[in-house]
Amino acid sequence: MTVSTLFTCSSGNGLQISNESTNLFSDVKPSISLYKSPLFLKPYNKYKNNSVACLTTKGLLEMGHSRSHFLFRSQCSSVEVGNLPITAEPKFQLVDVIESQQFDRDTLDYIFKVALEMESIEKNSSGSKILDGFLMATLFYEPSTRTRLSFESAMKRLGGEVLTTENAREFSSAAKGETLEDTIRTVEGYSDIIVLRHFESGAARRAAATANIPVINAGDGPGQHPTQALLDVYTIGRELGRFDGIKLGLVGDLANGRTVRSLAYLIAKYQDIKIYFVSPDVVKMKDDIKDYLTSKGVEWEESTDLLDVASKCDVIYQTRIQRERFGERIDLYEAARGKYIVDKEVLSVMPRHAVVMHPLPRLDEITLDVDSDPRAAYFRQAKNGLYIRMALLKLLLLG
């Protein structure tokens, strides 16, 4: 059941809205881009010019140019869709996808519900044309296979078109010294949405603050990779049938791995979570993530015994040691590589219901003979990235 309340006012003078004695907005005017946690305020896409929106944990504020409508919807009732326990029918306008912290549990539930719908669309040979007429620009300053191709596949399966640059750091005007902000201002003139992968942490936030169209963070250096975290949590739900009460082992390069950082932020939205960190000393999880988990009441523990952790966990999330993050310190890379490997011995101690996940690509940190075990979920995980990214494109461009 959805309960809605609609307010209207003439624009131009702004409005102060109070919710539970807290001012959410003060003197908000149309067509002004502001940053308000957890999402950016900015104009809608070109089909909804001169309006701004912000998702809060309580509902949606929407302002039009000549006549403003303030729409608040609260959600209740929990249902099971597929094998995912999610809240029914929340409504919101997603503006950008920048970091895992921007999502609350109701938002995640709705994204996952739409992703399930996208599974049906993908399996229908006739596909969908809901994004016909929209152009997506994929602007990648770092190498990518799965992320870039899954975004491009997602856009095309929904009827949209793609403009792409695979190595923007070397083969774009960035090589001539152009700033990221100038590149974004230029590219937004050619497209309706930008998918950005960059080598600098925080680059996606800078891009979103510049652009007047939606921006999706497809990985920003050692910072975050929120769409990977979304597909990871979605995979956990699809594989285990629940989100709460998960014991999760994060293994490998935890210092430089943006995937594990984003996953830790996102899984903290759920109840009764315990996280084990298993890594070489040189790539241990950083204190900011540990402090965040502690602040959210999430139990965590560091361990050097992969077999012991594997015997306790519902999910073993393995990652590769990232050579590209070590610079000239190849000695440190070689010391860390190969210390923790998921193999048949690890599988032998894992619970029967547990799964092995990996953001890919892998090197030798999961042996090939693990692939045939039904608990090896990493290729199913990669396929789920298509559905999550289809859902995000639909929500960002159409609502």
XYZ file of C-alpha atoms in Angstrom:
399
model
C 0.000 0.000 0.000
C 1.233 3.501 -0.868
C -0.011 6.603 0.943
C 0.388 9.845 -1.026
C -0.013 13.494 -0.116
C 0.150 16.210 -2.786
C 0.981 19.871 -2.190
C 1.026 22.613 -4.835
C 2.308 26.162 -4.862
C 3.359 28.760 -7.391
C 7.086 28.804 -8.085
C 9.515 31.618 -7.602
C 9.334 32.239 -3.905
C 10.584 28.883 -2.712
C 9.117 26.911 0.165
C 10.255 25.605 3.506
C 9.176 22.038 4.201
C 9.386 20.516 7.639
C 9.344 16.789 8.351
C 9.474 15.559 11.946
C 10.560 19.057 13.055
C 13.532 19.062 10.661
C 13.803 21.525 7.763
C 14.563 19.424 4.704
C 14.807 22.357 2.319
C 15.026 26.078 2.700
C 14.377 28.561 -0.103
C 14.546 25.901 -2.803
C 14.099 27.437 -6.259
C 13.551 25.744 -9.632
C 16.442 25.056 -11.985
C 19.172 25.368 -9.332
C 21.623 22.490 -8.922
C 22.465 21.820 -5.283
C 23.933 18.908 -3.398
C 21.772 17.486 -0.653
C 22.561 14.123 0.892
C 21.882 11.451 -0.159
C 21.422 12.498 -3.828
C 22.155 15.465 -6.035
C 19.533 18.057 -6.877
C 19.712 18.942 -10.537
C 17.440 19.516 -13.534
C 15.743 16.418 -14.914
C 16.636 15.099 -18.370
C 15.785 17.155 -21.431
C 12.186 15.937 -21.427
C 11.668 17.433 -17.962
C 13.570 20.701 -18.166
C 13.352 23.338 -15.451
C 12.611 21.004 -12.577
C 14.642 19.628 -9.714
C 14.194 16.634 -7.462
C 15.704 15.053 -4.397
C 15.090 11.652 -2.848
C 14.916 11.617 0.906
C 14.263 8.678 3.190
C 10.693 9.948 3.483
C 9.710 10.668 -0.082
C 10.127 12.734 -3.240
C 10.240 16.484 -3.590
C 9.527 17.601 -7.125
C 9.478 21.181 -8.362
C 8.280 22.337 -11.777
C 9.104 25.619 -13.476
C 5.784 27.462 -13.584
C 3.793 25.512 -11.042
C 5.462 23.457 -8.306
C 4.180 20.114 -7.070
C 5.496 18.666 -3.837
C 4.797 14.963 -3.731
C 5.416 12.808 -0.683
C 4.801 9.099 -0.647
C 5.436 6.824 2.286
C 5.847 3.089 1.889
C 4.531 0.196 3.884
C 3.889 -3.534 3.460
C 6.641 -5.996 2.650
C 6.222 -8.579 -0.098
C 8.358 -11.235 -1.734
C 9.145 -10.724 -5.421
C 10.828 -13.735 -6.963
C 12.897 -14.868 -4.023
C 13.732 -11.338 -2.864
C 12.035 -9.958 0.264
C 11.429 -6.331 -0.689
C 9.123 -3.450 0.192
C 6.315 -2.899 -2.297
C 5.954 0.064 -4.610
C 8.090 2.932 -3.320
C 8.174 5.886 -5.728
C 11.092 8.205 -6.263
C 13.177 10.017 -8.836
C 16.749 8.751 -9.034
C 19.049 11.569 -10.141
C 22.660 10.272 -10.116
C 24.447 7.126 -8.946
C 27.622 8.251 -7.186
C 28.216 6.245 -4.012
C 26.725 3.409 -2.006
C 25.871 5.651 0.937
C 23.253 7.503 -1.116
C 20.825 4.564 -1.020
C 18.446 3.646 1.760
C 16.796 0.262 2.078
C 13.501 1.297 0.456
C 15.414 2.596 -2.559
C 17.385 -0.640 -2.815
C 14.181 -2.668 -2.644
C 12.688 -0.741 -5.531
C 15.830 -0.924 -7.686
C 15.912 -4.693 -7.145
C 12.213 -4.978 -8.032
C 12.848 -3.161 -11.316
C 15.910 -5.364 -11.932
C 13.670 -8.432 -11.660
C 11.414 -6.875 -14.288
C 14.482 -6.313 -16.464
C 15.278 -10.031 -16.272
C 11.948 -10.725 -17.943
C 12.601 -8.095 -20.612
C 16.054 -9.516 -21.357
C 14.631 -13.014 -21.747
C 11.999 -11.729 -24.184
C 13.521 -11.924 -27.658
C 11.539 -8.883 -28.814
C 13.278 -6.755 -26.174
C 12.055 -3.287 -25.182
C 11.977 0.173 -26.754
C 11.353 2.198 -23.619
C 14.628 4.133 -24.054
C 14.205 4.702 -27.785
C 15.523 8.169 -28.598
C 17.925 8.303 -25.622
C 21.716 8.385 -25.991
C 24.146 7.129 -23.341
C 27.792 8.244 -23.317
C 30.262 5.815 -21.737
C 33.346 7.800 -20.774
C 36.008 5.386 -19.515
C 39.436 6.623 -18.428
C 40.429 3.161 -17.152
C 40.174 -0.278 -18.782
C 36.904 -2.170 -18.442
C 35.225 -5.176 -20.003
C 32.190 -6.202 -17.934
C 31.133 -2.780 -16.689
C 31.351 -0.982 -20.019
C 29.834 -3.791 -22.081
C 27.045 -4.466 -19.590
C 26.059 -0.784 -19.591
C 26.114 -0.688 -23.374
C 24.157 -3.938 -23.592
C 21.661 -2.628 -21.032
C 21.070 0.552 -23.030
C 20.637 -1.277 -26.327
C 18.310 -3.913 -24.845
C 16.046 -1.075 -23.747
C 16.069 0.515 -27.202
C 18.618 3.271 -26.562
C 21.831 4.170 -28.360
C 25.426 4.429 -27.174
C 28.313 6.844 -27.668
C 31.493 5.317 -26.335
C 35.142 6.025 -25.664
C 37.115 3.113 -24.256
C 40.371 4.777 -23.218
C 39.542 8.423 -22.614
C 42.704 9.015 -20.600
C 44.829 8.410 -23.674
C 42.509 8.937 -26.652
C 40.473 11.990 -25.711
C 41.149 15.670 -25.091
C 42.220 14.714 -21.573
C 45.543 13.810 -23.185
C 45.755 17.473 -24.237
C 45.119 18.678 -20.710
C 41.354 19.240 -20.811
C 39.763 19.221 -17.365
C 37.176 16.644 -16.419
C 34.622 19.406 -15.898
C 35.085 20.730 -19.437
C 34.831 17.224 -20.860
C 31.576 16.629 -18.969
C 30.088 19.936 -20.131
C 30.900 18.978 -23.709
C 29.714 15.362 -23.575
C 26.404 16.236 -21.917
C 25.586 18.230 -25.035
C 25.682 15.022 -27.062
C 23.907 12.623 -24.719
C 21.160 12.105 -22.144
C 23.185 10.230 -19.517
C 26.902 9.759 -18.790
C 28.540 6.604 -17.423
C 31.979 7.554 -16.094
C 34.944 5.458 -15.048
C 37.908 7.490 -13.846
C 41.282 6.904 -12.240
C 40.782 9.537 -9.507
C 38.726 8.987 -6.387
C 35.957 11.581 -6.246
C 35.858 12.165 -10.015
C 32.253 10.979 -10.314
C 31.113 13.472 -7.679
C 32.858 16.274 -9.575
C 31.208 15.161 -12.815
C 27.757 15.002 -11.244
C 28.175 18.462 -9.746
C 28.988 19.775 -13.231
C 26.466 17.937 -15.396
C 22.795 18.749 -15.916
C 22.084 15.171 -16.991
C 22.387 12.012 -14.881
C 25.863 10.677 -14.112
C 26.619 7.097 -13.097
C 29.856 6.271 -11.308
C 31.309 3.188 -13.008
C 34.354 3.211 -10.714
C 36.533 6.106 -9.573
C 40.061 4.933 -8.846
C 40.315 3.346 -5.394
C 37.139 5.168 -4.346
C 33.833 3.453 -5.076
C 31.974 1.321 -7.607
C 28.315 1.639 -6.559
C 26.732 -0.228 -9.466
C 28.986 -3.212 -8.692
C 27.828 -3.069 -5.071
C 24.201 -2.971 -6.214
C 24.642 -6.044 -8.382
C 26.567 -7.770 -5.586
C 23.795 -7.278 -3.033
C 21.205 -8.218 -5.653
C 23.166 -11.417 -6.311
C 23.299 -12.218 -2.599
C 19.535 -11.877 -2.435
C 18.997 -13.991 -5.552
C 21.376 -16.714 -4.384
C 20.439 -16.885 -0.693
C 16.880 -15.574 -0.697
C 17.566 -12.983 1.981
C 19.547 -9.850 2.730
C 19.531 -9.859 6.527
C 21.561 -12.178 8.718
C 24.419 -12.513 6.213
C 27.959 -13.483 7.192
C 30.251 -12.086 4.509
C 33.956 -12.786 4.006
C 35.806 -10.090 2.022
C 39.093 -11.505 0.736
C 42.074 -10.101 -1.170
C 42.952 -6.483 -1.947
C 40.792 -4.654 0.565
C 42.857 -1.454 0.645
C 42.605 -0.656 -3.062
C 39.459 -2.546 -4.026
C 36.636 -0.091 -4.725
C 34.233 -3.023 -5.081
C 34.710 -4.231 -1.500
C 34.494 -0.684 -0.158
C 31.202 -0.050 -1.923
C 29.848 -3.451 -0.898
C 30.713 -2.818 2.749
C 28.876 0.505 2.658
C 25.815 -1.047 0.991
C 25.491 -4.279 2.989
C 25.516 -2.155 6.151
C 21.958 -1.089 5.245
C 20.747 -4.528 6.331
C 20.272 -6.178 9.719
C 22.405 -8.699 11.603
C 25.383 -8.483 9.234
C 28.860 -9.710 10.116
C 31.871 -9.058 7.901
C 35.211 -10.857 8.009
C 38.237 -9.141 6.435
C 40.882 -11.540 5.106
C 43.861 -9.942 3.361
C 47.634 -9.606 3.315
C 48.876 -6.912 5.708
C 49.882 -4.574 2.906
C 46.309 -4.382 1.551
C 44.201 -4.493 4.716
C 40.835 -2.772 4.837
C 41.217 0.926 5.639
C 40.023 2.424 8.884
C 37.336 4.605 7.301
C 35.321 1.528 6.331
C 35.832 -0.102 9.726
C 34.748 3.095 11.474
C 31.676 3.380 9.250
C 30.627 -0.204 9.944
C 31.087 0.310 13.662
C 28.979 3.469 13.540
C 26.192 1.489 11.863
C 26.349 -1.330 14.377
C 27.798 -3.829 11.903
C 30.060 -6.423 13.494
C 33.396 -6.962 11.743
C 36.506 -9.002 12.375
C 39.944 -9.297 10.790
C 41.392 -12.750 10.222
C 44.358 -14.405 8.556
C 42.692 -17.845 8.362
C 40.681 -18.169 5.154
C 39.596 -21.741 5.894
C 38.178 -20.773 9.260
C 36.312 -17.790 7.789
C 34.999 -19.847 4.867
C 33.497 -22.381 7.259
C 31.406 -19.629 8.910
C 30.301 -17.515 5.960
C 27.286 -17.384 3.673
C 29.311 -15.485 1.063
C 33.025 -15.541 0.263
C 33.753 -12.456 -1.837
C 37.173 -12.918 -3.398
C 39.087 -10.119 -5.150
C 42.328 -9.958 -7.084
C 45.432 -8.166 -5.845
C 45.511 -5.088 -8.071
C 48.966 -4.645 -9.523
C 48.022 -1.292 -11.083
C 47.545 0.226 -7.607
C 51.095 -0.563 -6.431
C 52.973 1.773 -8.780
C 56.688 0.983 -8.679
C 56.437 -1.193 -5.555
C 56.305 -4.488 -7.414
C 57.920 -6.182 -4.423
C 54.849 -5.413 -2.312
C 52.556 -6.702 -5.043
C 54.438 -9.975 -5.339
C 54.398 -10.398 -1.561
C 50.619 -10.002 -1.455
C 49.681 -11.963 -4.557
C 48.713 -15.594 -4.102
C 48.450 -15.540 -0.325
C 44.717 -16.279 -0.215
C 43.307 -18.558 -2.905
C 39.823 -20.047 -3.124
C 40.232 -23.657 -4.215
C 38.669 -27.060 -3.620
C 39.990 -27.098 -0.065
C 38.135 -23.878 0.707
C 34.991 -25.254 -0.920
C 35.235 -28.368 1.261
C 34.716 -26.339 4.452
C 32.063 -23.947 3.124
C 28.411 -24.526 4.064
C 26.348 -26.146 1.320
C 24.167 -23.063 0.906
C 27.098 -20.622 0.714
C 28.356 -18.984 -2.484
C 31.660 -17.729 -3.875
C 31.531 -14.309 -5.532
C 34.136 -12.247 -7.388
C 33.790 -8.897 -9.216
C 36.136 -10.182 -11.972
C 38.526 -10.223 -13.685
C 40.292 -12.983 -11.802
C 43.889 -14.066 -12.111
C 44.797 -17.052 -9.944
C 42.904 -16.178 -6.752
C 40.100 -18.646 -7.623
C 41.264 -21.892 -9.187
C 39.551 -23.019 -12.376
C 38.255 -26.238 -10.836
C 35.991 -24.157 -8.578
C 33.961 -23.055 -11.619
C 32.066 -26.340 -11.854
C 30.819 -26.168 -8.257
C 27.219 -24.833 -8.066
C 28.315 -22.500 -5.282
C 30.516 -20.601 -7.758
C 28.245 -17.624 -8.374
C 30.613 -15.157 -10.059
C 29.416 -15.610 -13.630
C 25.784 -15.409 -12.496
C 26.866 -12.333 -10.574
C 28.281 -10.770 -13.754
C 25.023 -11.459 -15.614
C 23.074 -9.785 -12.811
C 25.053 -6.640 -13.597
C 23.096 -6.381 -16.833
C 19.753 -6.376 -15.009
C 20.855 -3.858 -12.384
C 22.208 -1.494 -15.023
C 19.069 -1.840 -17.142
C 17.071 -0.929 -14.029
C 19.264 2.094 -13.259
C 19.044 3.427 -16.826
C 15.269 3.074 -16.784
C 14.928 4.787 -13.410
C 17.366 7.596 -14.196
C 15.907 8.433 -17.601
C 12.214 7.665 -17.148
C 11.673 7.485 -13.385
